[in-house]
Short mmCIF file of C-alpha atoms in Angstrom, two decimals:
data_model
loop_
_atom_site.label_atom_id
_atom_site.label_comp_id
_atom_site.label_asym_id
_atom_site.label_seq_id
_atom_site.Cartn_x
_atom_site.Cartn_y
_atom_site.Cartn_z
CA MET A 337 48.48 204.56 232.67
CA PRO A 338 48.65 201.83 229.93
CA ALA A 339 46.51 203.96 227.60
CA MET A 340 48.81 206.96 228.05
CA GLU A 341 51.95 204.88 227.47
CA SER A 342 50.44 203.48 224.25
CA GLN A 343 49.60 206.99 223.07
CA VAL A 344 53.08 208.35 223.80
CA GLN A 345 54.75 205.54 221.88
CA LYS A 346 52.54 205.90 218.78
CA THR A 347 54.56 207.45 215.97
CA TYR A 348 54.24 207.93 212.24
CA THR A 349 56.63 208.61 209.37
CA ALA A 350 55.90 210.57 206.19
CA PHE A 351 57.58 210.32 202.81
CA CYS A 352 57.37 212.48 199.73
CA GLY A 353 58.74 210.26 197.02
CA ALA A 354 61.92 208.67 198.35
CA GLN A 355 62.53 211.43 200.89
CA SER A 356 61.52 211.15 204.53
CA VAL A 357 60.04 214.51 205.52
CA ALA A 358 58.72 213.95 209.04
CA SER A 359 58.51 211.44 211.86
CA GLY A 360 56.74 211.65 215.20
CA ALA A 361 53.25 212.15 216.56
CA LEU A 362 50.46 212.27 214.00
CA SER A 363 49.85 215.98 214.51
CA GLN A 364 53.54 216.76 213.94
CA VAL A 365 53.63 214.70 210.76
CA ALA A 366 50.39 216.24 209.48
CA VAL A 367 51.70 219.78 210.04
CA ALA A 368 55.00 219.02 208.29
CA LEU A 369 53.15 217.58 205.29
CA CYS A 370 50.75 220.52 205.19
CA ARG A 371 53.68 222.91 204.96
CA LYS A 372 55.35 220.71 202.35
CA LEU A 373 52.23 220.72 200.20
CA LYS A 374 51.96 224.50 200.41
CA GLU A 375 55.53 224.71 199.10
CA ASP A 376 54.88 222.15 196.36
CA PRO A 377 51.23 221.19 195.74
CA HIS A 378 52.31 218.43 193.34
CA VAL A 379 54.07 216.18 195.86
CA LEU A 380 52.37 212.90 196.73
CA PRO A 381 52.82 212.22 200.46
CA LEU A 382 52.85 208.75 201.98
CA VAL A 383 52.29 208.33 205.71
CA PHE A 384 53.08 205.14 207.61
CA ASP A 385 52.10 203.92 211.04
CA ASP A 386 55.47 202.95 212.53
CA ASP A 387 53.83 200.23 214.60
CA THR A 388 52.23 198.35 211.69
CA GLY A 389 54.00 199.68 208.61
CA LYS A 390 50.60 200.34 207.05
CA GLN A 391 49.66 203.51 205.24
CA VAL A 392 47.56 206.18 206.92
CA GLU A 393 45.39 208.62 205.02
CA LEU A 394 45.47 212.21 206.28
CA ASP A 395 43.17 215.12 205.55
CA LEU A 396 45.59 217.97 204.87
CA ARG A 397 43.06 220.55 203.67
CA GLY A 398 43.00 224.00 205.23
CA THR A 399 45.59 226.08 207.01
CA VAL A 400 48.48 224.72 209.04
CA ALA A 401 46.63 225.65 212.23
CA GLU A 402 43.49 223.82 211.06
CA VAL A 403 45.45 220.69 210.19
CA GLU A 404 47.27 220.79 213.53
CA ALA A 405 43.95 221.09 215.37
CA ARG A 406 42.49 218.26 213.32
CA TYR A 407 45.20 215.85 214.42
CA ALA A 408 46.03 217.28 217.84
CA ASP A 409 46.92 214.59 220.35
CA LYS A 410 43.84 213.52 222.22
CA GLN A 411 43.57 212.63 225.90
CA PRO A 412 44.31 208.98 226.75
CA SER A 413 40.59 208.39 227.15
CA THR A 414 38.03 210.13 224.96
CA GLN A 415 35.16 208.98 227.16
CA PRO A 416 33.90 211.64 229.61
CA ALA A 417 34.32 210.79 233.25
CA SER A 418 31.01 209.46 234.50
CA SER A 419 29.44 210.93 237.60
CA GLU A 420 28.13 208.87 240.46
CA GLN A 421 24.64 209.58 239.17
CA ASP A 422 25.46 208.18 235.74
CA ALA A 423 27.48 205.22 237.01
CA PRO A 424 25.69 201.87 236.72
CA ALA A 425 24.72 200.24 239.97
CA LYS A 426 27.11 197.53 241.05
CA GLY A 427 25.53 194.16 241.46
CA ARG A 428 26.58 191.38 243.75
CA GLY A 429 28.75 188.51 242.70
CA ARG A 430 31.92 188.26 240.66
CA PRO A 431 32.86 191.26 238.47
CA ARG A 432 32.46 190.90 234.72
CA LEU A 433 35.85 190.32 233.08
CA GLY A 434 34.92 190.96 229.47
CA VAL A 435 34.38 187.28 228.74
CA VAL A 436 33.06 186.67 225.22
CA ALA A 437 31.06 183.56 224.38
CA ARG A 438 31.91 182.00 220.99
CA GLU A 439 31.47 178.60 219.45
CA VAL A 440 34.25 176.04 219.84
CA THR A 441 34.15 172.80 217.83
CA LEU A 442 35.93 169.77 219.32
CA LEU A 443 35.73 166.02 219.06
CA PRO A 444 33.72 164.15 221.75
CA GLU A 445 36.87 162.85 223.44
CA HIS A 446 38.17 166.40 223.71
CA TRP A 447 34.98 167.55 225.44
CA GLU A 448 35.15 164.56 227.78
CA TRP A 449 38.72 165.40 228.73
CA LEU A 450 37.90 169.09 229.28
CA ALA A 451 34.90 168.21 231.41
CA SER A 452 37.07 166.06 233.67
CA GLN A 453 39.52 168.90 234.40
CA PRO A 454 39.24 171.14 237.49
CA GLY A 455 37.25 174.26 236.71
CA GLY A 456 35.61 172.89 233.59
CA ALA A 457 36.16 173.54 229.89
CA SER A 458 36.27 177.36 229.99
CA VAL A 459 38.93 177.54 232.70
CA VAL A 460 41.09 174.93 231.00
CA LEU A 461 40.81 176.57 227.57
CA ARG A 462 41.76 179.98 228.95
CA LYS A 463 44.75 178.45 230.71
CA LEU A 464 45.87 176.65 227.53
CA VAL A 465 45.56 179.84 225.47
CA HIS A 466 47.53 181.80 228.06
CA GLU A 467 50.30 179.20 228.11
CA ALA A 468 50.44 179.08 224.31
CA ARG A 469 50.69 182.86 224.10
CA GLN A 470 53.53 182.88 226.62
CA ALA A 471 55.37 180.11 224.77
CA ASN A 472 54.98 181.78 221.38
CA SER A 473 55.45 185.41 222.44
CA THR A 474 58.91 185.74 220.88
CA ARG A 475 57.81 184.17 217.62
CA ASP A 476 54.66 186.29 217.50
CA LEU A 477 56.69 189.45 218.10
CA GLN A 478 59.03 188.56 215.24
CA ARG A 479 56.06 187.84 212.96
CA ARG A 480 54.52 191.25 213.68
CA ARG A 481 57.89 192.92 213.09
CA ASP A 482 58.32 191.15 209.74
CA GLU A 483 54.78 192.09 208.72
CA ARG A 484 55.25 195.78 209.46
CA VAL A 485 58.53 195.91 207.54
CA TYR A 486 56.95 194.16 204.57
CA ASN A 487 53.90 196.44 204.62
CA ALA A 488 56.08 199.53 204.32
CA MET A 489 58.61 197.90 201.99
CA LEU A 490 55.92 196.86 199.51
CA VAL A 491 54.85 200.50 199.10
CA LEU A 492 58.25 202.18 199.28
CA ALA A 493 60.44 199.63 197.50
CA GLY A 494 58.06 197.37 195.60
CA ASP A 495 59.32 198.71 192.26
CA LEU A 496 62.97 198.93 193.27
CA PRO A 497 65.71 196.42 192.32
CA ASN A 498 66.10 193.30 194.51
CA PHE A 499 62.71 193.73 196.19
CA GLU A 500 61.92 190.00 195.94
CA GLU A 501 65.32 189.00 197.28
CA ALA A 502 64.99 191.52 200.11
CA SER A 503 61.58 190.06 200.98
CA ARG A 504 63.05 186.58 201.19
CA ALA A 505 65.86 187.86 203.41
CA LEU A 506 63.34 189.57 205.69
CA PHE A 507 61.20 186.49 206.26
CA ALA A 508 64.26 184.29 206.63
CA GLY A 509 65.43 186.51 209.49
CA GLU A 510 68.60 187.47 207.59
CA LEU A 511 68.72 191.14 208.55
CA ASP A 512 72.36 191.55 207.51
CA ARG A 513 71.49 190.49 203.97
CA LEU A 514 68.40 192.69 204.01
CA GLU A 515 70.52 195.66 205.07
CA ARG A 516 73.02 195.02 202.26
CA LEU A 517 70.23 194.92 199.70
CA ALA A 518 68.60 198.02 201.17
CA THR A 519 71.80 200.01 200.65
CA GLU A 520 71.00 199.94 196.92
CA TRP A 521 67.76 201.83 197.59
CA PRO A 522 67.36 205.55 198.38
CA ASP A 523 68.95 206.30 201.74
CA ASP A 524 65.81 207.39 203.57
CA ILE A 525 63.87 204.31 202.46
CA GLY A 526 66.62 201.92 203.50
CA ARG A 527 67.10 203.59 206.87
CA TYR A 528 63.39 203.60 207.63
CA LEU A 529 62.90 199.94 206.75
CA MET A 530 65.88 198.86 208.82
CA ARG A 531 64.55 200.91 211.74
CA LEU A 532 61.28 199.00 211.52
CA ALA A 533 63.21 195.73 211.34
CA SER A 534 65.31 196.50 214.42
CA PRO A 535 64.56 194.36 217.50
CA GLU A 536 64.86 197.57 219.54
CA THR A 537 61.67 198.94 217.96
CA ALA A 538 59.23 196.21 218.91
CA PRO A 539 55.65 196.46 217.63
CA ALA A 540 52.94 196.95 220.22
CA LYS A 541 51.48 193.75 221.58
CA SER A 542 48.14 192.68 220.22
CA GLY A 543 45.69 191.86 222.94
CA LYS A 544 46.55 191.67 226.62
#
């Protein structure tokens, strides 16, 4: 179910100049842009991932039906279901949990302290990382939200008046001031950026 929920929540927004022309699933946005380009081949579309604020490049060549098929929503898992014959044999012992071995550099006293803890260094480090993630979850969420707003704002409003001041307001957490400054920009741009900045539209969590 987590994969399906992530897929359902994934949305994109397309602009042609300062006008927002579509928002929704990638296939919906691609179709809307394809039709827009057939009406006016000279428009320059910009597509943004609403979760990150980063631009997405789309291949809009062909007919509307071809573009729709190209970006049709895929199943939550693109891997074919494996049969019992193809499934790897289960071995005895503890299941693999996706643990990745990487180098960690610490001072000797740090290693001595870790070695003295129940479970050893790996267990203690995983526990410390988990606790740090829990403690910093709110701050990390705000950082990802600020980053996505800035990513989109740099492209859409980088050449507009008060961009620098708006950037400072964003990273200072002064959303009221950011909104006031954004009212001087084209309506669709200001509305989109404030939607990305809203606490109600939280970015997807990175990691588990």
